Coordinates of N, CA and C in Angstrom, one line a residue:
M1 N -31.9 -14.3 -0.8 CA -30.9 -12.6 -0.8 C -32.4 -11.8 -0.3
L2 N -33.2 -12.2 0.2 CA -34.5 -10.9 0.0 C -34.3 -11.2 2.3
I3 N -33.9 -12.2 2.2 CA -34.3 -12.7 4.0 C -32.9 -12.0 4.5
A4 N -31.7 -12.0 3.6 CA -30.2 -11.6 4.0 C -30.4 -10.3 4.0
L5 N -31.2 -9.8 2.8 CA -30.9 -8.1 2.6 C -31.8 -7.7 4.3
L6 N -32.8 -8.4 5.0 CA -33.0 -7.7 6.2 C -32.8 -7.9 7.6
E7 N -31.7 -9.1 6.8 CA -30.2 -9.3 8.7 C -29.8 -8.1 8.4
P8 N -28.9 -7.4 9.7 CA -28.4 -6.3 10.3 C -27.3 -7.3 9.3
I9 N -26.2 -6.0 8.5 CA -25.1 -6.1 7.8 C -24.0 -6.7 9.0
D10 N -24.4 -6.1 10.0 CA -22.9 -6.1 11.1 C -23.3 -8.0 11.7
D11 N -24.1 -8.0 11.5 CA -24.6 -10.2 11.7 C -24.1 -10.6 10.5
Y12 N -24.8 -10.1 9.1 CA -24.7 -10.8 7.7 C -23.2 -11.3 7.8
E13 N -22.3 -10.1 7.3 CA -21.2 -10.2 6.9 C -20.2 -10.9 7.9
P14 N -20.3 -10.7 9.1 CA -19.0 -12.4 9.8 C -20.0 -13.4 9.5
R15 N -21.0 -13.6 9.7 CA -21.6 -14.9 9.5 C -21.2 -15.5 7.7
K16 N -21.2 -14.6 6.8 CA -20.9 -15.4 5.6 C -19.5 -15.6 5.7
L17 N -18.7 -14.7 5.8 CA -17.0 -14.5 6.3 C -17.0 -16.3 6.9
R18 N -17.4 -16.5 7.7 CA -17.2 -17.7 8.5 C -17.6 -18.6 7.5
E19 N -18.6 -18.6 7.2 CA -18.7 -19.5 6.0 C -18.5 -20.0 4.9
A20 N -17.5 -18.4 4.5 CA -16.8 -19.4 3.8 C -15.4 -19.9 3.5
M21 N -15.2 -19.4 4.7 CA -13.6 -20.2 5.2 C -14.0 -21.8 5.7
K22 N -13.0 -22.8 5.5 CA -13.1 -24.1 5.2 C -13.2 -24.4 6.8
G23 N -13.6 -25.7 7.3 CA -13.4 -26.0 8.8 C -14.4 -25.2 9.8
F24 N -15.4 -24.2 9.3 CA -15.6 -23.3 10.4 C -16.4 -23.8 11.3
V25 N -16.3 -23.1 12.9 CA -16.9 -23.3 13.8 C -17.2 -22.4 13.9
F26 N -18.1 -21.6 14.8 CA -18.4 -20.4 15.8 C -18.0 -20.7 17.1
G27 N -17.7 -19.1 17.5 CA -16.6 -18.9 18.9 C -15.4 -19.1 18.8
K28 N -14.8 -18.9 17.5 CA -13.3 -19.2 17.2 C -13.3 -17.6 16.8
N29 N -12.0 -16.9 17.1 CA -11.4 -15.7 16.1 C -11.3 -15.9 15.0
L30 N -12.3 -14.5 14.4 CA -12.1 -14.3 12.8 C -11.2 -13.5 12.7
E31 N -10.6 -13.3 13.2 CA -9.1 -12.2 12.9 C -7.9 -13.3 12.9
K32 N -8.1 -14.9 13.5 CA -6.8 -15.5 13.5 C -7.3 -16.5 12.6
D33 N -8.9 -16.7 12.4 CA -9.1 -17.8 10.8 C -8.4 -17.0 9.6
I34 N -9.1 -15.7 9.3 CA -9.0 -15.0 8.7 C -7.2 -15.3 8.2
E35 N -6.5 -15.2 9.6 CA -4.9 -15.2 9.1 C -4.1 -17.0 8.6
G36 N -4.9 -17.5 8.9 CA -4.6 -19.0 8.4 C -5.4 -19.2 7.2
E37 N -6.1 -18.7 6.5 CA -6.6 -18.9 5.4 C -6.3 -18.0 3.9
C38 N -5.6 -16.6 4.7 CA -5.0 -15.8 4.0 C -4.0 -15.1 4.2
N39 N -3.0 -15.0 3.1 CA -1.5 -14.2 3.6 C -1.4 -12.9 2.7
G40 N -0.4 -12.3 2.6 CA -0.3 -11.3 2.0 C -0.8 -10.0 2.1
N41 N -1.1 -9.4 1.3 CA -1.7 -8.0 0.9 C -3.4 -8.2 1.2
L42 N -3.6 -9.3 0.5 CA -5.1 -9.6 0.8 C -5.4 -10.1 1.9
G43 N -4.9 -11.2 2.8 CA -5.0 -11.4 4.4 C -4.7 -10.2 5.0
R44 N -4.3 -9.0 4.9 CA -4.2 -8.0 5.6 C -5.3 -6.9 5.8
I45 N -5.6 -7.1 3.8 CA -6.8 -6.1 4.2 C -8.5 -6.9 4.8
L46 N -8.2 -8.2 4.2 CA -9.6 -8.7 5.3 C -9.3 -8.7 6.5
R47 N -8.0 -9.0 7.3 CA -8.1 -8.6 8.7 C -8.5 -7.5 9.5
S48 N -7.7 -6.8 8.5 CA -7.9 -4.9 8.8 C -9.7 -4.8 8.8
L49 N -10.5 -5.4 8.2 CA -12.2 -5.2 7.5 C -12.5 -5.9 8.9
A50 N -12.2 -7.0 9.4 CA -12.7 -8.1 10.4 C -12.1 -7.4 11.6
S51 N -11.3 -6.7 11.9 CA -11.1 -5.6 13.2 C -12.1 -5.1 13.8
A52 N -12.8 -4.3 12.6 CA -13.7 -3.5 12.6 C -13.3 -2.1 13.0
G53 N -11.6 -1.9 12.7 CA -11.7 -0.3 13.3 C -12.1 0.8 12.0
R54 N -13.2 0.8 11.5 CA -13.8 1.6 10.3 C -14.8 2.6 11.7
S55 N -14.0 4.0 12.0 CA -15.3 4.6 12.2 C -16.6 5.0 11.5
T56 N -17.8 4.8 12.2 CA -18.9 5.4 11.9 C -19.4 6.5 11.3
S57 N -18.7 7.6 11.8 CA -19.0 9.1 11.9 C -18.9 9.8 10.3
H58 N -20.1 10.3 10.5 CA -20.4 10.8 9.3 C -19.6 12.3 8.8
K59 N -18.7 13.0 9.6 CA -18.3 13.8 9.3 C -17.2 13.8 8.5
I60 N -17.1 15.0 7.9 CA -16.0 15.0 6.7 C -15.0 15.7 6.8
D61 N -13.4 15.4 6.7 CA -12.8 16.6 6.8 C -11.9 16.6 5.9
Q62 N -12.2 18.0 5.2 CA -11.9 18.2 3.6 C -10.0 18.2 3.6
S63 N -9.6 18.9 4.8 CA -8.2 18.5 4.6 C -7.8 17.4 4.4
L64 N -8.0 16.5 5.2 CA -7.5 15.1 5.6 C -8.1 14.1 4.3
A65 N -9.3 14.5 3.9 CA -9.8 14.2 2.0 C -8.8 14.2 0.9
K66 N -8.0 15.4 1.3 CA -7.3 16.1 0.4 C -5.7 15.2 0.2
K67 N -5.6 15.6 2.2 CA -3.9 14.9 2.4 C -3.8 13.1 1.8
E68 N -5.0 12.8 2.0 CA -4.8 11.0 1.9 C -5.5 11.0 0.4
A69 N -6.0 11.9 -0.6 CA -5.6 11.5 -2.0 C -4.2 11.8 -2.4
Q70 N -3.8 13.0 -2.0 CA -2.4 12.5 -2.3 C -1.4 11.5 -2.4
E71 N -1.8 11.1 -0.9 CA -1.6 9.9 -0.6 C -1.4 8.5 -1.3
L72 N -2.7 8.6 -1.4 CA -3.1 7.3 -2.9 C -2.5 7.6 -3.9
Y73 N -2.3 8.3 -4.6 CA -2.0 8.9 -5.5 C -0.2 9.0 -5.9
D74 N 0.4 9.0 -4.5 CA 1.6 8.9 -4.7 C 2.5 7.4 -4.5
A75 N 1.2 6.6 -3.4 CA 1.2 5.6 -3.9 C 1.3 4.2 -4.4
G76 N 0.5 5.0 -5.9 CA 0.4 4.2 -6.9 C 0.4 5.0 -8.2
E77 N -0.7 5.5 -8.6 CA -0.1 6.1 -10.2 C 1.2 7.2 -9.9
G78 N 1.7 7.6 -8.9 CA 2.6 8.6 -8.7 C 3.7 8.0 -9.0
K79 N 3.8 6.9 -8.8 CA 5.4 6.2 -8.7 C 5.2 5.0 -9.5
F80 N 6.7 4.5 -9.5 CA 6.8 3.0 -10.1 C 6.4 2.5 -9.3
G81 N 5.5 1.2 -9.4 CA 5.3 0.0 -8.0 C 4.1 0.9 -7.7
T82 N 3.7 0.3 -6.9 CA 2.0 0.3 -5.6 C 2.7 0.2 -4.1
D83 N 2.7 0.8 -3.5 CA 2.9 0.5 -2.2 C 0.7 0.4 -2.0
E84 N 0.7 -0.7 -1.8 CA -0.5 -1.7 -1.3 C -1.3 -1.0 0.0
S85 N 0.2 -0.9 0.8 CA -0.3 -0.6 2.3 C -1.3 0.6 2.4
E86 N -0.5 1.7 1.7 CA -1.6 3.1 1.9 C -2.8 2.9 1.4
F87 N -2.8 2.0 0.6 CA -4.2 2.0 0.3 C -5.4 1.0 1.0
I88 N -4.7 0.0 1.6 CA -5.2 -0.4 2.6 C -5.6 0.1 3.9
R89 N -4.5 1.1 4.2 CA -4.8 1.6 5.3 C -5.8 2.1 5.1
I90 N -6.3 3.4 3.8 CA -6.8 4.1 3.7 C -8.4 3.6 3.6
L91 N -8.2 2.8 3.1 CA -9.6 2.5 2.4 C -10.3 1.3 3.6
C92 N -9.2 0.9 4.8 CA -9.9 -0.3 5.7 C -10.4 0.6 7.2
T93 N -10.2 1.9 7.3 CA -9.8 2.9 8.2 C -10.7 4.0 8.3
R94 N -10.9 4.6 7.2 CA -12.0 6.0 7.1 C -13.7 5.3 7.0
P95 N -13.8 6.3 7.5 CA -16.2 6.1 7.1 C -16.4 6.2 5.7
F96 N -17.1 5.5 5.3 CA -17.8 5.8 4.1 C -17.3 7.1 3.3
P97 N -18.3 7.8 4.2 CA -18.3 9.6 3.6 C -16.6 10.4 3.6
Q98 N -16.2 9.8 4.3 CA -14.8 10.4 4.3 C -14.0 10.0 3.0
L99 N -14.3 8.2 2.9 CA -14.0 8.1 2.0 C -14.4 8.3 0.4
N100 N -15.2 9.2 0.4 CA -16.5 9.7 -0.5 C -15.1 10.4 -1.2
A101 N -14.9 11.9 0.1 CA -14.4 13.1 -0.4 C -13.3 12.6 -0.8
T102 N -12.5 12.1 -0.2 CA -11.0 11.6 -0.8 C -11.0 11.0 -2.0
F103 N -12.0 10.1 -2.6 CA -12.1 9.7 -3.9 C -12.3 11.5 -4.9
E104 N -13.3 11.7 -4.2 CA -13.7 13.4 -5.1 C -12.3 14.1 -5.6
E105 N -11.4 14.4 -4.0 CA -9.9 14.7 -4.2 C -9.0 14.0 -5.1
Y106 N -9.3 12.9 -5.1 CA -8.4 12.1 -6.1 C -8.7 12.3 -7.3
R107 N -9.9 12.5 -7.8 CA -10.1 12.5 -9.3 C -10.1 14.2 -9.7
K108 N -9.4 14.8 -9.0 CA -9.1 16.2 -9.0 C -7.4 16.4 -9.2
I109 N -6.6 15.7 -8.5 CA -5.2 14.9 -8.5 C -5.2 14.4 -10.2
S110 N -5.6 13.4 -9.8 CA -5.3 12.1 -10.8 C -5.8 12.6 -12.5
K111 N -7.1 13.2 -12.5 CA -7.9 12.9 -13.6 C -8.3 11.8 -14.1
N112 N -8.3 10.5 -13.1 CA -8.8 9.5 -13.2 C -9.7 9.0 -11.9
D113 N -10.7 8.1 -12.1 CA -11.2 7.9 -11.0 C -10.7 6.3 -9.9
I114 N -10.8 6.4 -8.6 CA -10.0 5.6 -7.7 C -10.3 4.0 -8.7
E115 N -11.1 4.0 -9.0 CA -11.2 2.6 -9.2 C -10.6 2.2 -10.7
K116 N -10.5 3.3 -11.6 CA -9.3 2.9 -12.7 C -8.0 3.1 -12.4
A117 N -7.8 3.6 -10.7 CA -6.0 3.7 -10.5 C -5.9 2.2 -9.8
I118 N -7.1 1.9 -8.7 CA -6.5 0.6 -8.7 C -6.6 -0.8 -9.4
K119 N -7.7 -0.8 -10.5 CA -7.5 -1.7 -11.7 C -5.7 -1.5 -12.2
K120 N -5.5 -0.1 -12.6 CA -3.8 -0.2 -13.1 C -3.0 -0.7 -12.4
E121 N -3.0 -0.5 -10.8 CA -2.0 -0.6 -10.3 C -1.9 -2.1 -9.7
M122 N -3.5 -2.4 -9.6 CA -3.5 -3.7 -8.7 C -4.1 -4.8 -9.2
S123 N -3.8 -6.5 -9.2 CA -4.2 -7.2 -9.8 C -5.1 -9.0 -9.0
G124 N -6.0 -9.4 -9.6 CA -6.2 -10.4 -8.6 C -7.2 -10.5 -7.5
D125 N -7.1 -10.6 -6.5 CA -8.0 -10.7 -5.2 C -8.2 -10.0 -4.4
L126 N -6.7 -9.0 -4.6 CA -6.5 -7.5 -3.7 C -7.5 -6.6 -4.6
E127 N -6.9 -6.6 -5.6 CA -8.0 -5.4 -6.9 C -9.2 -5.6 -6.1
K128 N -9.9 -7.1 -6.6 CA -11.4 -7.3 -6.3 C -12.0 -6.7 -4.9
A129 N -11.1 -7.2 -3.8 CA -11.0 -6.6 -2.4 C -11.0 -5.0 -2.6
C130 N -10.3 -4.3 -3.0 CA -10.3 -3.0 -3.3 C -11.5 -2.4 -3.9
L131 N -11.5 -2.7 -4.9 CA -12.3 -2.1 -5.7 C -14.2 -2.6 -5.1
A132 N -14.5 -3.9 -4.7 CA -15.9 -3.9 -3.4 C -15.4 -2.5 -2.4
I133 N -14.8 -2.5 -1.6 CA -14.7 -1.8 -1.0 C -15.2 0.1 -1.0
V134 N -14.8 0.4 -2.4 CA -15.2 1.6 -2.8 C -16.6 1.4 -3.5
K135 N -16.7 0.4 -4.1 CA -18.6 0.3 -5.0 C -19.1 0.4 -3.5
A136 N -18.9 -0.4 -2.6 CA -19.5 -0.5 -1.1 C -20.3 1.2 -0.5
C137 N -18.5 1.5 -0.4 CA -18.4 3.2 -0.4 C -19.4 3.9 -0.8
R138 N -19.2 3.9 -2.2 CA -20.1 5.0 -3.0 C -21.9 4.8 -3.2
N139 N -22.3 3.2 -3.0 CA -23.8 2.7 -2.9 C -23.7 1.6 -2.4
R140 N -23.9 1.1 -1.1 CA -23.7 -0.3 -0.5 C -25.2 -1.2 -1.2
P141 N -26.2 -0.3 -1.4 CA -27.5 -1.5 -1.9 C -27.4 -1.5 -3.1
G142 N -26.2 -0.6 -3.9 CA -26.2 -1.0 -5.5 C -24.8 -2.2 -5.7
Y143 N -23.9 -2.0 -4.5 CA -22.8 -3.3 -4.5 C -23.5 -4.1 -4.2
Y144 N -24.5 -4.4 -2.9 CA -25.0 -5.8 -2.9 C -25.7 -6.3 -3.8
A145 N -26.5 -5.5 -4.3 CA -27.7 -5.9 -5.6 C -26.3 -6.1 -7.1
E146 N -25.4 -5.2 -7.2 CA -24.7 -6.3 -8.3 C -23.9 -7.4 -7.7

């Protein structure tokens, strides 16, 4: 575990993903492998993460945080049923500082934490994946320690 913590995260995570998939062979396309292993919303979230489309910016756009907090609310607690694609889009593309601002705005709108909303609106592996993103966003070392 200590050796893994010393490895750059951008090297460690793809290697662990690859090892977790049956028949792993380096030199293949990770997104294609994920597509072959997972489908549905879980496959979408994993492919989105593997595509590395998340910005690394530390700049926070407060108006975007408010807008996307409302979109998350409207896609989940604010309606009957859940639009998982909105959760996936926002959780997989926004930089962590921006997500933290969105989560704070979400709490103002909903009176609930985003974690509680995810637990209420989702289940199974998709719920676990969304919660993992939120936990890593809030406290990455704490998430890995957990």
